[in-house]
mmCIF file of C-alpha atoms in Angstrom:
data_model
loop_
_atom_site.group_PDB
_atom_site.id
_atom_site.type_symbol
_atom_site.label_atom_id
_atom_site.label_comp_id
_atom_site.label_asym_id
_atom_site.label_seq_id
_atom_site.Cartn_x
_atom_site.Cartn_y
_atom_site.Cartn_z
ATOM 1 C CA MET O 1 3.344 -50.514 -17.842
ATOM 2 C CA ALA O 2 5.612 -49.718 -20.777
ATOM 3 C CA SER O 3 9.295 -50.357 -20.156
ATOM 4 C CA SER O 4 10.078 -46.757 -21.075
ATOM 5 C CA THR O 5 7.936 -45.586 -18.124
ATOM 6 C CA TRP O 6 9.922 -47.401 -15.447
ATOM 7 C CA LYS O 7 13.203 -46.649 -17.199
ATOM 8 C CA ALA O 8 12.342 -42.937 -17.175
ATOM 9 C CA PHE O 9 11.472 -43.231 -13.473
ATOM 10 C CA GLU O 10 14.839 -44.880 -12.751
ATOM 11 C CA ARG O 11 16.675 -42.147 -14.718
ATOM 12 C CA TRP O 12 14.809 -39.448 -12.776
ATOM 13 C CA ILE O 13 15.706 -41.018 -9.416
ATOM 14 C CA CYS O 14 19.341 -41.504 -10.458
ATOM 15 C CA ASN O 15 19.531 -37.844 -11.480
ATOM 16 C CA ILE O 16 18.374 -36.842 -7.986
ATOM 17 C CA PHE O 17 21.255 -38.829 -6.486
ATOM 18 C CA ASP O 18 23.744 -37.534 -9.089
ATOM 19 C CA THR O 19 24.347 -40.923 -10.673
ATOM 20 C CA GLU O 20 23.375 -42.912 -13.748
ATOM 21 C CA ARG O 21 20.848 -45.659 -14.296
ATOM 22 C CA ASN O 22 22.294 -49.161 -14.376
ATOM 23 C CA PRO O 23 21.057 -50.449 -17.744
ATOM 24 C CA LEU O 24 21.455 -54.064 -16.649
ATOM 25 C CA SER O 25 20.293 -54.056 -13.054
ATOM 26 C CA GLY O 26 18.916 -57.104 -11.319
ATOM 27 C CA GLY O 27 20.267 -60.534 -12.176
ATOM 28 C CA ASN O 28 21.700 -59.373 -15.528
ATOM 29 C CA GLY O 29 23.923 -56.700 -14.031
ATOM 30 C CA LYS O 30 27.671 -56.863 -14.441
ATOM 31 C CA HIS O 31 28.395 -53.968 -12.070
ATOM 32 C CA SER O 32 25.655 -54.264 -9.458
ATOM 33 C CA ARG O 33 22.108 -55.473 -8.955
ATOM 34 C CA SER O 34 21.241 -51.895 -7.961
ATOM 35 C CA ASP O 35 19.158 -49.776 -10.346
ATOM 36 C CA SER O 36 21.932 -47.174 -10.273
ATOM 37 C CA LEU O 37 25.679 -46.963 -10.702
ATOM 38 C CA HIS O 38 26.066 -44.909 -7.510
ATOM 39 C CA PRO O 39 29.326 -45.839 -5.772
ATOM 40 C CA ALA O 40 27.866 -45.872 -2.234
ATOM 41 C CA LEU O 41 24.067 -46.249 -2.485
ATOM 42 C CA PHE O 42 22.139 -49.349 -3.524
ATOM 43 C CA ILE O 43 19.125 -47.691 -5.139
ATOM 44 C CA SER O 44 16.151 -49.933 -5.790
ATOM 45 C CA CYS O 45 13.338 -48.212 -7.712
ATOM 46 C CA LYS O 46 9.788 -49.535 -7.387
ATOM 47 C CA HIS O 47 7.346 -47.874 -9.789
ATOM 48 C CA THR O 48 3.749 -49.051 -9.648
ATOM 49 C CA LYS O 49 0.213 -47.787 -10.129
ATOM 50 C CA GLU O 50 -1.491 -50.136 -7.699
ATOM 51 C CA SER O 51 0.686 -51.050 -4.707
ATOM 52 C CA HIS O 52 1.654 -49.034 -1.694
ATOM 53 C CA ALA O 53 -1.614 -47.024 -1.591
ATOM 54 C CA PRO O 54 -1.842 -47.069 2.251
ATOM 55 C CA LEU O 55 1.752 -45.857 2.502
ATOM 56 C CA PHE O 56 1.135 -42.998 0.062
ATOM 57 C CA ARG O 57 -2.032 -41.984 1.971
ATOM 58 C CA LEU O 58 -0.036 -41.904 5.216
ATOM 59 C CA VAL O 59 2.708 -39.797 3.624
ATOM 60 C CA ALA O 60 0.144 -37.382 2.124
ATOM 61 C CA GLU O 61 -1.596 -36.928 5.499
ATOM 62 C CA GLU O 62 1.629 -36.342 7.400
ATOM 63 C CA THR O 63 3.057 -34.068 4.689
ATOM 64 C CA GLU O 64 -0.034 -31.870 4.911
ATOM 65 C CA LYS O 65 0.497 -31.511 8.670
ATOM 66 C CA ALA O 66 4.210 -30.736 8.237
ATOM 67 C CA VAL O 67 3.606 -28.113 5.557
ATOM 68 C CA ALA O 68 1.018 -26.418 7.796
ATOM 69 C CA GLU O 69 3.806 -25.996 10.378
ATOM 70 C CA ASP O 70 6.379 -24.966 7.728
ATOM 71 C CA LYS O 71 8.447 -28.099 8.430
ATOM 72 C CA ILE O 72 10.015 -30.827 6.324
ATOM 73 C CA PRO O 73 7.976 -34.056 6.413
ATOM 74 C CA VAL O 74 9.866 -37.107 7.629
ATOM 75 C CA ILE O 75 7.751 -40.195 8.176
ATOM 76 C CA VAL O 76 9.241 -42.991 10.271
ATOM 77 C CA VAL O 77 7.589 -46.413 10.170
ATOM 78 C CA GLY O 78 8.570 -49.113 12.628
ATOM 79 C CA ARG O 79 7.577 -52.753 12.556
ATOM 80 C CA SER O 80 6.132 -53.890 15.854
ATOM 81 C CA GLY O 81 6.696 -57.281 17.339
ATOM 82 C CA ARG O 82 9.837 -59.284 17.001
ATOM 83 C CA GLY O 83 10.540 -58.434 13.365
ATOM 84 C CA ILE O 84 13.843 -59.425 11.887
ATOM 85 C CA GLY O 85 17.091 -58.353 13.460
ATOM 86 C CA LYS O 86 17.606 -55.149 15.385
ATOM 87 C CA LYS O 87 15.373 -52.109 15.771
ATOM 88 C CA GLU O 88 17.418 -50.377 13.056
ATOM 89 C CA ASP O 89 16.461 -53.172 10.648
ATOM 90 C CA ASN O 90 12.760 -52.771 11.404
ATOM 91 C CA THR O 91 12.478 -49.001 11.013
ATOM 92 C CA LEU O 92 12.069 -47.059 7.775
ATOM 93 C CA VAL O 93 12.520 -43.332 7.190
ATOM 94 C CA ILE O 94 10.441 -41.869 4.367
ATOM 95 C CA ILE O 95 11.080 -38.412 2.957
ATOM 96 C CA PRO O 96 9.048 -37.255 -0.042
ATOM 97 C CA VAL O 97 11.465 -36.501 -2.895
ATOM 98 C CA ARG O 98 10.123 -32.939 -3.140
ATOM 99 C CA TYR O 99 11.696 -32.228 0.263
ATOM 100 C CA LEU O 100 14.900 -34.234 -0.082
ATOM 101 C CA ARG O 101 17.074 -31.274 -1.091
ATOM 102 C CA GLN O 102 15.641 -29.158 1.740
ATOM 103 C CA PHE O 103 16.350 -31.957 4.188
ATOM 104 C CA LYS O 104 19.956 -32.119 3.009
ATOM 105 C CA TYR O 105 20.512 -28.446 3.830
ATOM 106 C CA ALA O 106 18.289 -28.187 6.905
ATOM 107 C CA PRO O 107 20.014 -26.827 10.010
ATOM 108 C CA PHE O 108 20.383 -29.639 12.513
ATOM 109 C CA ASP O 109 22.139 -29.785 15.831
ATOM 110 C CA ILE O 110 22.693 -33.504 16.040
ATOM 111 C CA GLU O 111 25.389 -35.323 17.938
ATOM 112 C CA ALA O 112 27.220 -38.102 16.144
ATOM 113 C CA PRO O 113 26.116 -41.601 17.146
ATOM 114 C CA GLN O 114 28.162 -43.195 19.924
#
């Protein structure tokens, strides 16, 4: 994969989060090891042709179901068994980028955590 491909991907993701790409992320970074210069988010971009195929199939299947019901797809994956740490550390929330802005403005009636 050409370096310009993953750099373009990082720039695209950073634009979504209204930040800039960290040109020296990873071990060479002076600011952060994050791929972005966002002040609050540690953004780690993983761009690959081959990995994560089962995850993308799962997201595609669940997104199709959500769209059929005119809803925003949110896929939550939990690791069974003991895992590492607390339940919160073993649970991932996946939202396809296409729906991220909609999710931000969706009407929710949620109580703040206790």
